[in-house]
Short mmCIF file of C-alpha atoms in Angstrom, two decimals:
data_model
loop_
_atom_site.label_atom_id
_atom_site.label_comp_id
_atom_site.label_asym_id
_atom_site.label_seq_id
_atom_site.Cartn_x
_atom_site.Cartn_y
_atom_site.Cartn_z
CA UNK J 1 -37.37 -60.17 3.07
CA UNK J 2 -33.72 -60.76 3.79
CA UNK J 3 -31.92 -57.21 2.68
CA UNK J 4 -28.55 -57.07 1.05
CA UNK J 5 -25.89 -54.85 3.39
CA UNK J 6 -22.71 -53.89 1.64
CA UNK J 7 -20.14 -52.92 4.74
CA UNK J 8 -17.47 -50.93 3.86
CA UNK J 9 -14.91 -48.39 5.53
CA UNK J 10 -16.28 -44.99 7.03
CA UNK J 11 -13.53 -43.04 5.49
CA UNK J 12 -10.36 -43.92 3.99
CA UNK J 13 -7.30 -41.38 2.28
CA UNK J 14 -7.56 -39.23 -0.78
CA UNK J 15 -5.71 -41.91 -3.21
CA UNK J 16 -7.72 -45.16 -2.50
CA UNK J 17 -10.93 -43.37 -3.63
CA UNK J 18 -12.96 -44.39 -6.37
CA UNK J 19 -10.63 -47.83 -6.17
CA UNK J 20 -11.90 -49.48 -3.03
CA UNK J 21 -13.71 -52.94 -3.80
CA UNK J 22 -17.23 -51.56 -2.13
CA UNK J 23 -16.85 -50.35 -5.93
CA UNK J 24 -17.41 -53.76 -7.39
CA UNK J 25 -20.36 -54.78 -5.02
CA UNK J 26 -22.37 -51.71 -5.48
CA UNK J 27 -21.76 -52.12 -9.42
CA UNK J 28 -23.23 -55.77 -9.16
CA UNK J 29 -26.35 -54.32 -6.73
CA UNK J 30 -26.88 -51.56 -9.34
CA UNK J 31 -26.77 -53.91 -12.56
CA UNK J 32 -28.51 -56.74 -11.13
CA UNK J 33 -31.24 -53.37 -9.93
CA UNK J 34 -31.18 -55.12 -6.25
CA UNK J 35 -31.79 -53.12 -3.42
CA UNK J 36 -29.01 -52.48 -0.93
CA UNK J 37 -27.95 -50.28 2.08
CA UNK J 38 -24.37 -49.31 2.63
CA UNK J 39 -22.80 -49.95 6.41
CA UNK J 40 -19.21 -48.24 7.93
CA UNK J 41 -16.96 -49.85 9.47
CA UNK J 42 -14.06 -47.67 11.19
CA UNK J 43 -10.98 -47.55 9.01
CA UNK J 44 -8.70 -46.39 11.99
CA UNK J 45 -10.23 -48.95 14.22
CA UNK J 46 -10.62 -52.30 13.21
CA UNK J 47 -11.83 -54.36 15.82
CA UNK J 48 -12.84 -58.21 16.84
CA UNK J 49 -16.37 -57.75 15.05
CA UNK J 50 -14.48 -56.54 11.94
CA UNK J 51 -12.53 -59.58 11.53
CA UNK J 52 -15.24 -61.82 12.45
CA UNK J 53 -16.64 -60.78 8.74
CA UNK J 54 -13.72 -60.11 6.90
CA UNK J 55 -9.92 -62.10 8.36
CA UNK J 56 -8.00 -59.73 7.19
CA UNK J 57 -9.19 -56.46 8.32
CA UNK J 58 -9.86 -55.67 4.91
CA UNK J 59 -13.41 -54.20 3.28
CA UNK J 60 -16.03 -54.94 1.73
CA UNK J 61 -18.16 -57.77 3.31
CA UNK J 62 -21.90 -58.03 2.21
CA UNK J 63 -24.28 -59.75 4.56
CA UNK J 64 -27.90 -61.64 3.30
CA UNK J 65 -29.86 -62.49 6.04
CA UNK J 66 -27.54 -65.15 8.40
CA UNK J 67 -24.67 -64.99 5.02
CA UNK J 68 -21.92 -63.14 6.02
CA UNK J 69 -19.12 -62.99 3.17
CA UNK J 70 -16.10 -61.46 2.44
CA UNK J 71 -14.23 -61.47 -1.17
CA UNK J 72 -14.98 -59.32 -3.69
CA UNK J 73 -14.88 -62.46 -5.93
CA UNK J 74 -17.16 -64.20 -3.40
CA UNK J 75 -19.53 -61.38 -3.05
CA UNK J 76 -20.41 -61.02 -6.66
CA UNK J 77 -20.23 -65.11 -7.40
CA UNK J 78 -23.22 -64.90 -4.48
CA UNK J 79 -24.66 -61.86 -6.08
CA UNK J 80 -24.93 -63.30 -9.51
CA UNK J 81 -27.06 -66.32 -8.19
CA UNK J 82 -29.76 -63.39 -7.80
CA UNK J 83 -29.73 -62.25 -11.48
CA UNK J 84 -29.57 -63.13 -15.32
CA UNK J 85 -28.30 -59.97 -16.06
CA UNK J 86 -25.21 -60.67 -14.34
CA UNK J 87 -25.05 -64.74 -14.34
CA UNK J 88 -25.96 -66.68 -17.20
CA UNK J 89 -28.15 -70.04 -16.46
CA UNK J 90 -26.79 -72.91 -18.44
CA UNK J 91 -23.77 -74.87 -17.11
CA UNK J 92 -21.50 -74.68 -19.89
CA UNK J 93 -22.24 -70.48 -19.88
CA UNK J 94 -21.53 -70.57 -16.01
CA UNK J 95 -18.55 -72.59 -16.24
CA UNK J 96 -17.07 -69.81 -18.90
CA UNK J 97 -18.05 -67.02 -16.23
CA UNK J 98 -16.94 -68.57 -13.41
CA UNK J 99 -13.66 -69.10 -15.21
CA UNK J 100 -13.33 -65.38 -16.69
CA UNK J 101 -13.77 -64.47 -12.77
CA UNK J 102 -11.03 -66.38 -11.42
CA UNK J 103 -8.78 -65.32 -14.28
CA UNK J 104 -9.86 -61.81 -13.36
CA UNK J 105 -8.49 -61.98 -9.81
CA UNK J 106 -6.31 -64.98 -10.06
CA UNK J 107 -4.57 -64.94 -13.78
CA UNK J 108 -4.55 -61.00 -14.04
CA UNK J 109 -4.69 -58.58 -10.88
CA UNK J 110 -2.13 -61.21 -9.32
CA UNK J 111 0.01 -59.27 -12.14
CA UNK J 112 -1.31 -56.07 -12.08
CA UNK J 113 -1.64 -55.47 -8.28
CA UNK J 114 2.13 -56.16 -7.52
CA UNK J 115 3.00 -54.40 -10.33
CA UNK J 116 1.04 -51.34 -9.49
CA UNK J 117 2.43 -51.11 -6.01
CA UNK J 118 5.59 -50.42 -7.80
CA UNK J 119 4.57 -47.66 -9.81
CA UNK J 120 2.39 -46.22 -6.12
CA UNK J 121 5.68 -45.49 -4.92
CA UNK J 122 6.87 -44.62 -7.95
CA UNK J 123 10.07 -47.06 -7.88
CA UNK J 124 11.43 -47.62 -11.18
CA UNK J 125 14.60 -49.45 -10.27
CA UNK J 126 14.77 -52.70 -12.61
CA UNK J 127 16.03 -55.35 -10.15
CA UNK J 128 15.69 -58.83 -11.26
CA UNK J 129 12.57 -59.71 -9.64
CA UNK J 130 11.12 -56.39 -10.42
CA UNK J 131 11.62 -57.82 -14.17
CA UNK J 132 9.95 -60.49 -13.68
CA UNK J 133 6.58 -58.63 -12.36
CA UNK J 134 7.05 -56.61 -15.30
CA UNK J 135 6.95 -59.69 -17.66
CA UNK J 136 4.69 -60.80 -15.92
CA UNK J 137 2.17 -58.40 -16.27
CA UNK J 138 2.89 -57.66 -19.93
CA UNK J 139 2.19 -61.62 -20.57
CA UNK J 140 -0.91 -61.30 -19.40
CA UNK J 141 -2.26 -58.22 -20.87
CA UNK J 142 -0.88 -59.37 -24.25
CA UNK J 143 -3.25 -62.05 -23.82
CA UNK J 144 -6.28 -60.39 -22.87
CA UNK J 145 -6.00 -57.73 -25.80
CA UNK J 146 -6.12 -60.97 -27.80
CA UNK J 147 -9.68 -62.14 -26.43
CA UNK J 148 -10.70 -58.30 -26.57
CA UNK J 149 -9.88 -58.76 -30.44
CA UNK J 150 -13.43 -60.73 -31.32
CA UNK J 151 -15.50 -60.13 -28.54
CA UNK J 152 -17.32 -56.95 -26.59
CA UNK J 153 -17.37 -58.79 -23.16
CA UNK J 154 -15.48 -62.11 -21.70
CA UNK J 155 -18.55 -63.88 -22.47
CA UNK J 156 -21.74 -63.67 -24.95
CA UNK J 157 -23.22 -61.22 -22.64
CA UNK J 158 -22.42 -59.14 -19.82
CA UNK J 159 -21.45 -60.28 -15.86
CA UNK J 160 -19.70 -60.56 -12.82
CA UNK J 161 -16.60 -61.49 -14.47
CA UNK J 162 -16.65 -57.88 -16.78
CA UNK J 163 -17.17 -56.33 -13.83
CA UNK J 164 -13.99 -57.86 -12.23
CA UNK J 165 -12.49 -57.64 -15.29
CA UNK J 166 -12.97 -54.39 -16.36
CA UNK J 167 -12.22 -53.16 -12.68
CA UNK J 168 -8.60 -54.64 -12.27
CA UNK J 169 -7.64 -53.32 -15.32
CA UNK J 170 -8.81 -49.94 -14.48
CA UNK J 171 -6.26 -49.70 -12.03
CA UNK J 172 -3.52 -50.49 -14.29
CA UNK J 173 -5.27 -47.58 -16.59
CA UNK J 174 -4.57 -45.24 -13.49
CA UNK J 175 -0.83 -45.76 -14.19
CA UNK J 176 -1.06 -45.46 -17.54
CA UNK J 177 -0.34 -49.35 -17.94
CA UNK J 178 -2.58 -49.79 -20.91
CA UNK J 179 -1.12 -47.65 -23.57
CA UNK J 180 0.41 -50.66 -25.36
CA UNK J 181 -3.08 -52.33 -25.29
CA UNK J 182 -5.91 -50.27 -27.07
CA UNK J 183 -8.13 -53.01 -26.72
CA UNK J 184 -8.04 -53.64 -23.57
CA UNK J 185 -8.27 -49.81 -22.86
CA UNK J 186 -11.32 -49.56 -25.19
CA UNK J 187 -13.18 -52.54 -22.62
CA UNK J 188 -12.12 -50.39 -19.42
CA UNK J 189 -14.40 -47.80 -21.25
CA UNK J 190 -16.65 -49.43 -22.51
CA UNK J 191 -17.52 -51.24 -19.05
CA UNK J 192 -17.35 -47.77 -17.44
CA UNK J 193 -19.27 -46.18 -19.43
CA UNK J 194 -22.77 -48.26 -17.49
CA UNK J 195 -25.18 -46.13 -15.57
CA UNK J 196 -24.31 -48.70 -12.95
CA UNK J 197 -20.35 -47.85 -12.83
CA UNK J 198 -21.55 -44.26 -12.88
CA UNK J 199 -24.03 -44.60 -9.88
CA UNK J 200 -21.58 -46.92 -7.83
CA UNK J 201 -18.52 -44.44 -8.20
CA UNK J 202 -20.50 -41.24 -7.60
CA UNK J 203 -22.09 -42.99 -4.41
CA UNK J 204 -18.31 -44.18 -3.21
CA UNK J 205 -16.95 -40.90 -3.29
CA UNK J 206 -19.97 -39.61 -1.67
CA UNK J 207 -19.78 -41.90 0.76
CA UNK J 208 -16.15 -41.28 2.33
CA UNK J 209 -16.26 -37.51 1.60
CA UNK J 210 -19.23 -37.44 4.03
CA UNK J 211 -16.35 -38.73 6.70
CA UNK J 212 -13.99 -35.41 5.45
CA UNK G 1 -21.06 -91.11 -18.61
CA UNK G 2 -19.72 -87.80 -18.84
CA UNK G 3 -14.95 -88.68 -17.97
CA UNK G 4 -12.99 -85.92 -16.24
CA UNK G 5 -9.95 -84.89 -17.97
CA UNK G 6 -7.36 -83.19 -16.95
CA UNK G 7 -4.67 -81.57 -19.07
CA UNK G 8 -1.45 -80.64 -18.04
CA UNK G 9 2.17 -79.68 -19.81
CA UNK G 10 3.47 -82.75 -21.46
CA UNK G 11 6.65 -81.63 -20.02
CA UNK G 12 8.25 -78.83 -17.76
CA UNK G 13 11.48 -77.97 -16.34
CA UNK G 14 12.93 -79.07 -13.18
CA UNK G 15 11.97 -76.01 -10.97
CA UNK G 16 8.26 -76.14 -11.21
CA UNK G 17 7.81 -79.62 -10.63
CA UNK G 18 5.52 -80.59 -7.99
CA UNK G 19 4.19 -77.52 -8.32
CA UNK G 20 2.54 -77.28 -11.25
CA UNK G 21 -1.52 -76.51 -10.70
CA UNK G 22 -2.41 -79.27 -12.18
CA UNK G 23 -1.77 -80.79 -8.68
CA UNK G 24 -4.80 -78.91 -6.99
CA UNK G 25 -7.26 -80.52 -10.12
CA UNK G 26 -5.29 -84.06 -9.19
CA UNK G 27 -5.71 -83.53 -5.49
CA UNK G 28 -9.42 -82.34 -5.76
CA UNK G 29 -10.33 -85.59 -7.62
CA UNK G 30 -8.38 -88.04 -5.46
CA UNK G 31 -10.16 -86.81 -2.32
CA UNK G 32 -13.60 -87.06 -4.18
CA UNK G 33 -12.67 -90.54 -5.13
CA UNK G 34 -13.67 -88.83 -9.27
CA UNK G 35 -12.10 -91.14 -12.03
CA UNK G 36 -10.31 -89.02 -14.35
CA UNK G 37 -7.78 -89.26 -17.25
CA UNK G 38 -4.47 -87.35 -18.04
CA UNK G 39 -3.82 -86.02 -21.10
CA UNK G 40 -0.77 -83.61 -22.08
CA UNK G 41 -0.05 -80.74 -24.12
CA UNK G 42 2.84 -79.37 -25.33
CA UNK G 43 5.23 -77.17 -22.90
CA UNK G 44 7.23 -75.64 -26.18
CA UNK G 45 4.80 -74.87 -28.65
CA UNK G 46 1.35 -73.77 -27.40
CA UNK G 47 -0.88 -73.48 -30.50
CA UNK G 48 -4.78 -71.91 -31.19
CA UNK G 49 -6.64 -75.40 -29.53
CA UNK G 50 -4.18 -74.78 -26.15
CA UNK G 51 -5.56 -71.06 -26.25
CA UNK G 52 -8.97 -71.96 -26.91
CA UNK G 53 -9.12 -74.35 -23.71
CA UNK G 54 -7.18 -71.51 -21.68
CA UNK G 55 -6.82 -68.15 -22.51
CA UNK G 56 -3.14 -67.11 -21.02
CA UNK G 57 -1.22 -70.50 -22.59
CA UNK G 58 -1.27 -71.76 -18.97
CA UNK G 59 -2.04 -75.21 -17.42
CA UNK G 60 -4.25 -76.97 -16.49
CA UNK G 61 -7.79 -77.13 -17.41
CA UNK G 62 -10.47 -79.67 -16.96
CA UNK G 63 -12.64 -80.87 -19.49
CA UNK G 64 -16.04 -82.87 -18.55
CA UNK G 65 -18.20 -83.47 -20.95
CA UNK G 66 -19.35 -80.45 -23.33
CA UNK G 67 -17.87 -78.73 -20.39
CA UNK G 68 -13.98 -76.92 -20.50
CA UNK G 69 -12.84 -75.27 -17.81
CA UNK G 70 -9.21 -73.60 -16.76
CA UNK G 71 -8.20 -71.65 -13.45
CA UNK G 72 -7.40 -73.73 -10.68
CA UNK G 73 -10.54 -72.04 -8.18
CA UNK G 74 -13.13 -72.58 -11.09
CA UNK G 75 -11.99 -75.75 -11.58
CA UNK G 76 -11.88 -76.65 -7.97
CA UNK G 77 -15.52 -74.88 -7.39
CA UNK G 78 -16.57 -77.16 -10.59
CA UNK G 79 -15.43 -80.03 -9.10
CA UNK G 80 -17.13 -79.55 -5.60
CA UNK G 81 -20.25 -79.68 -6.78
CA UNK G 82 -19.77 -83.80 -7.61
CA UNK G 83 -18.79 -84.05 -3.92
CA UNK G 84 -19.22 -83.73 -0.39
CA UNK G 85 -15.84 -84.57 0.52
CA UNK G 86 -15.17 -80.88 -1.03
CA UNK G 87 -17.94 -78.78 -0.67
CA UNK G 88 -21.00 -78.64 1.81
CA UNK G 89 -24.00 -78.30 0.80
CA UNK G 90 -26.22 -76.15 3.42
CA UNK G 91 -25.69 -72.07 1.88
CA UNK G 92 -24.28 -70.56 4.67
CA UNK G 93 -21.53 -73.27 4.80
CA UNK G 94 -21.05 -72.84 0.85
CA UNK G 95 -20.71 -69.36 0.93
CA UNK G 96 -17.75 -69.41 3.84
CA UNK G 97 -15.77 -72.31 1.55
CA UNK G 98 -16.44 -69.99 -1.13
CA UNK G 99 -14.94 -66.88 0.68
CA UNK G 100 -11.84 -68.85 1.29
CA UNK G 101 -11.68 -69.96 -1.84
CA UNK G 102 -11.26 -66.73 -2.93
CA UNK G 103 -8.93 -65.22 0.28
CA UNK G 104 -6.49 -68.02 -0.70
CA UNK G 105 -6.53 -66.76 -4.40
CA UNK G 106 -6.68 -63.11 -4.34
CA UNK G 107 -5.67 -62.33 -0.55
CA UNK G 108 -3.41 -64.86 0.27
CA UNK G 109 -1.44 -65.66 -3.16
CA UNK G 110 -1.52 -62.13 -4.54
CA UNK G 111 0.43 -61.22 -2.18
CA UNK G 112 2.88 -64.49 -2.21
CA UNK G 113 3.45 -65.21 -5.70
CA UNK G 114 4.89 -62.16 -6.43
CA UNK G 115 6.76 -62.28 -3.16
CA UNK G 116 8.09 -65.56 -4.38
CA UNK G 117 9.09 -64.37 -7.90
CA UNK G 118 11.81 -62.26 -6.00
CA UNK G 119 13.00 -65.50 -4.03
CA UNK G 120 13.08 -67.38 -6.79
CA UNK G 121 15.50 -64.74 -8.57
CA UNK G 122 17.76 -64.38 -4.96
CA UNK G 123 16.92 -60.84 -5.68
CA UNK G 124 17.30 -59.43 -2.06
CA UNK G 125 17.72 -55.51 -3.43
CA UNK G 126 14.51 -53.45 -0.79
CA UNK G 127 13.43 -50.95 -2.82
CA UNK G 128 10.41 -48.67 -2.11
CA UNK G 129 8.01 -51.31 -4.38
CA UNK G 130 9.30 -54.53 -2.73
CA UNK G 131 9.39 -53.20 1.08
CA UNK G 132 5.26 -53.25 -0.07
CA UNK G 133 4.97 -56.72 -1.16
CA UNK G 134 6.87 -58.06 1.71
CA UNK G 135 4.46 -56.45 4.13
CA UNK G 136 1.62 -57.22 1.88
CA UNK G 137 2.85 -60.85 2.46
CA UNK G 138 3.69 -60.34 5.99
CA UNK G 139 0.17 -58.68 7.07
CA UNK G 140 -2.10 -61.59 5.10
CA UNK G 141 0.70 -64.46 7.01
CA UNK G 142 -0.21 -62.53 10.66
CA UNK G 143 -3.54 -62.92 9.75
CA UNK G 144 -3.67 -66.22 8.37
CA UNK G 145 -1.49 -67.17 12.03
CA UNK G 146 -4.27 -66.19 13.77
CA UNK G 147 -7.16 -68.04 11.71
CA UNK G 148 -5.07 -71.00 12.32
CA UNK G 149 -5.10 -70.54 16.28
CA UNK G 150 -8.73 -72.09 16.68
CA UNK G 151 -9.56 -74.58 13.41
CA UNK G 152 -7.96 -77.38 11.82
CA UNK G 153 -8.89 -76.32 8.78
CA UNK G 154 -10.72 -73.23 7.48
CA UNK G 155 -14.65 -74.18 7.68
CA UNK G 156 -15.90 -76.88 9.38
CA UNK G 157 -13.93 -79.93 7.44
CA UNK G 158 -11.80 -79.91 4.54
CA UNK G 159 -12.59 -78.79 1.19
CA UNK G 160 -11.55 -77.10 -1.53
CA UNK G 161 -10.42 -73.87 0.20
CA UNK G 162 -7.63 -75.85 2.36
CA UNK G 163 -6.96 -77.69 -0.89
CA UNK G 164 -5.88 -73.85 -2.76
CA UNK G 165 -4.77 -72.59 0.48
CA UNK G 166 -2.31 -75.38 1.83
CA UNK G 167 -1.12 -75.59 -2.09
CA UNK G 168 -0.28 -71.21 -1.87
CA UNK G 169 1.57 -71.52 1.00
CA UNK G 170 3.44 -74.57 0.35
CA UNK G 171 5.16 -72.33 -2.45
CA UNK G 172 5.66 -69.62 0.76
CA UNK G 173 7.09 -72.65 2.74
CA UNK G 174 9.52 -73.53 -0.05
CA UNK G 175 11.18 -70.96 0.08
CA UNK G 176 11.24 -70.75 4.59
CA UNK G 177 8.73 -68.08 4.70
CA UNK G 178 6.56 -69.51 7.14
CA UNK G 179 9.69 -69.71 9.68
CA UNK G 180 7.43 -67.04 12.09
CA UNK G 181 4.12 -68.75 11.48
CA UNK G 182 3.87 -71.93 12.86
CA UNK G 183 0.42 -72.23 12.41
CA UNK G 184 0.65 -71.68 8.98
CA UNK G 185 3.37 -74.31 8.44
CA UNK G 186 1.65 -76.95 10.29
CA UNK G 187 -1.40 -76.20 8.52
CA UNK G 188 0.42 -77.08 5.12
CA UNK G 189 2.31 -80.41 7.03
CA UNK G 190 -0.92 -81.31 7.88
CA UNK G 191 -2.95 -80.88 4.49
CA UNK G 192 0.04 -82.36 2.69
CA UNK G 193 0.00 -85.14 4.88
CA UNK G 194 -3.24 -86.67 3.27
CA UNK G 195 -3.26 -89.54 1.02
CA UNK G 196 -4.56 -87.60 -1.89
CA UNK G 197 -1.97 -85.37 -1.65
CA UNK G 198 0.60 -87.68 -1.79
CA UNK G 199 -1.13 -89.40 -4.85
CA UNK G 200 -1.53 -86.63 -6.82
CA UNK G 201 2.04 -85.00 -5.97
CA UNK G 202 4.23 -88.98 -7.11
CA UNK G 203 1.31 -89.09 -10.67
CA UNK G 204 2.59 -85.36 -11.20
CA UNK G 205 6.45 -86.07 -10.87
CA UNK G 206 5.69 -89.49 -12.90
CA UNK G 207 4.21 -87.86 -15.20
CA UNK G 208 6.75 -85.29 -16.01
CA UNK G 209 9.72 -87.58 -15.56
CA UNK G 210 8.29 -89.93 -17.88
CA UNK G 211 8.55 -87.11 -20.95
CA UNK G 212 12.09 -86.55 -19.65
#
């Protein structure tokens, strides 16, 4: 039986913690109860063999018997193929996941990752491009607490694209990004609140403390 | 049988034309040799059906059948599946289109959009925030310069990936930064070079002038 292998770092700093995309893989593995074993890769050293499964140096990569891939998008596209709890069956319900997950990545944490770089090193000068990633996020997440206003998840049930979802938007919680948008908050929780959030979080931080 | 429709902005400023996304559903279908139809919506005033169709107000999406779609990669993934111009079909081939798919979205142009916004404003001011997205930028180009040195394009022959990847850095190239990658540039010269490209770049500009 070909055995799913999440590779991520052996150890990385204090402030990535809890927020590197490993996260979002072992989530997937946990609600889509698949089994899974956890690889390192050096974080200091990142050799040949490293970018052989991931081009930009960059973790996680899972690997299924001779599938190698990269893309925390990817991944949990690949993932879903192996369960209905996390991928629904009937084209029209696919094509509204698939969707949700590219907005995820491509529609909002191309916002919210710029824009939390900014408040990392906690620049608040208002240049005119800096006001545009500003806009730009706020666009976006006055959208999304729109959909949040009839629904519990993106779609009639829960997937891959809450996970992704629910993930990027965490990370705009961390900066306190989300004030202005209770329902979007309220989803972060919500989502969160899964055993399977729980046990991939707890086993992260276990993970790269062993490294300490 | 089931028509492929695209919708795009009946009309848009100067600036964005020929870049508009609706180019990557264009250039998808030209290479498949897909019939498909146009159909507009309105730039100024986006009411509830535009926001049904796509969540953020954006364009384009695709509609096929019972079938609507929006995001350029879901649409692009949709549309691979009606072609092996775009898409292979053995998994371990799928899954690597699929993880560039994703690197050009969430790697690639999370890292240049934003970069761009700050070109696009001539907003040259370094602070603490922006030093960060121009190496974010800078590290993903290096990389991407070195995929380049052994492939014409990123899997074994084109598909959709080179489609979303060319069309990212093209908006890197407008503004000359892909002066130190080479590789990169001549990746987008050559992608942009096909006859689909071409086709779907003069029906965008057409289409566009003609609301003019």
């Amino acid at each position: 039986m070909r055995e799913f292998v999440v590779t991520t770092y052996d150890w990385v700093p204090e402030v990535p913690r809890g927020y590197v995309r490993d996260l979002r893989i072992r989530w997937a593995l946990e609600e889509a109860e698949l089994p899974y074993r956890v690889e390192a890769t050096s974080f200091r050293d990142r050799g040949a063999e490293h970018f052989l499964h991931q081009p930009f140096g960059q973790a996680p990569w899972l690997t299924h018997g001779e599938i190698s891939i990269s893309e925390s998008g990817a991944i949990l596209l690949y993932i879903g193929e192996f369960s209905q709890h996390l991928m629904p069956t009937t084209p029209k319900e696919r094509a509204k996941v698939i969707e949700w997950v590219f907005a995820a990545l491509n529609s909002v944490e191309m916002a919210s990752l710029p824009w939390s770089l900014f408040k990392f090193t906690n620049d608040e000068e208002m240049t005119a491009g800096r006001n545009l990633i500003e806009g730009f996020l706020s666009t976006r997440l006055k959208h999304m607490e729109q959909v949040f206003e009839d629904r519990e998840w993106l779609t009639e049930a829960f997937s891959i694209a809450d996970i992704l979802m629910s993930d990027v938007l965490r990370l705009v919680d961390r900066f306190d990004g989300l004030a202005e948008y209770p329902l979007c908050h309220s989803f972060v929780e919500r989502a969160t609140a899964r055993p399977a959030f729980a046990k991939a979080l707890e086993d992260q931080l276990a993970h790269f403390a062993a490294s300490d």
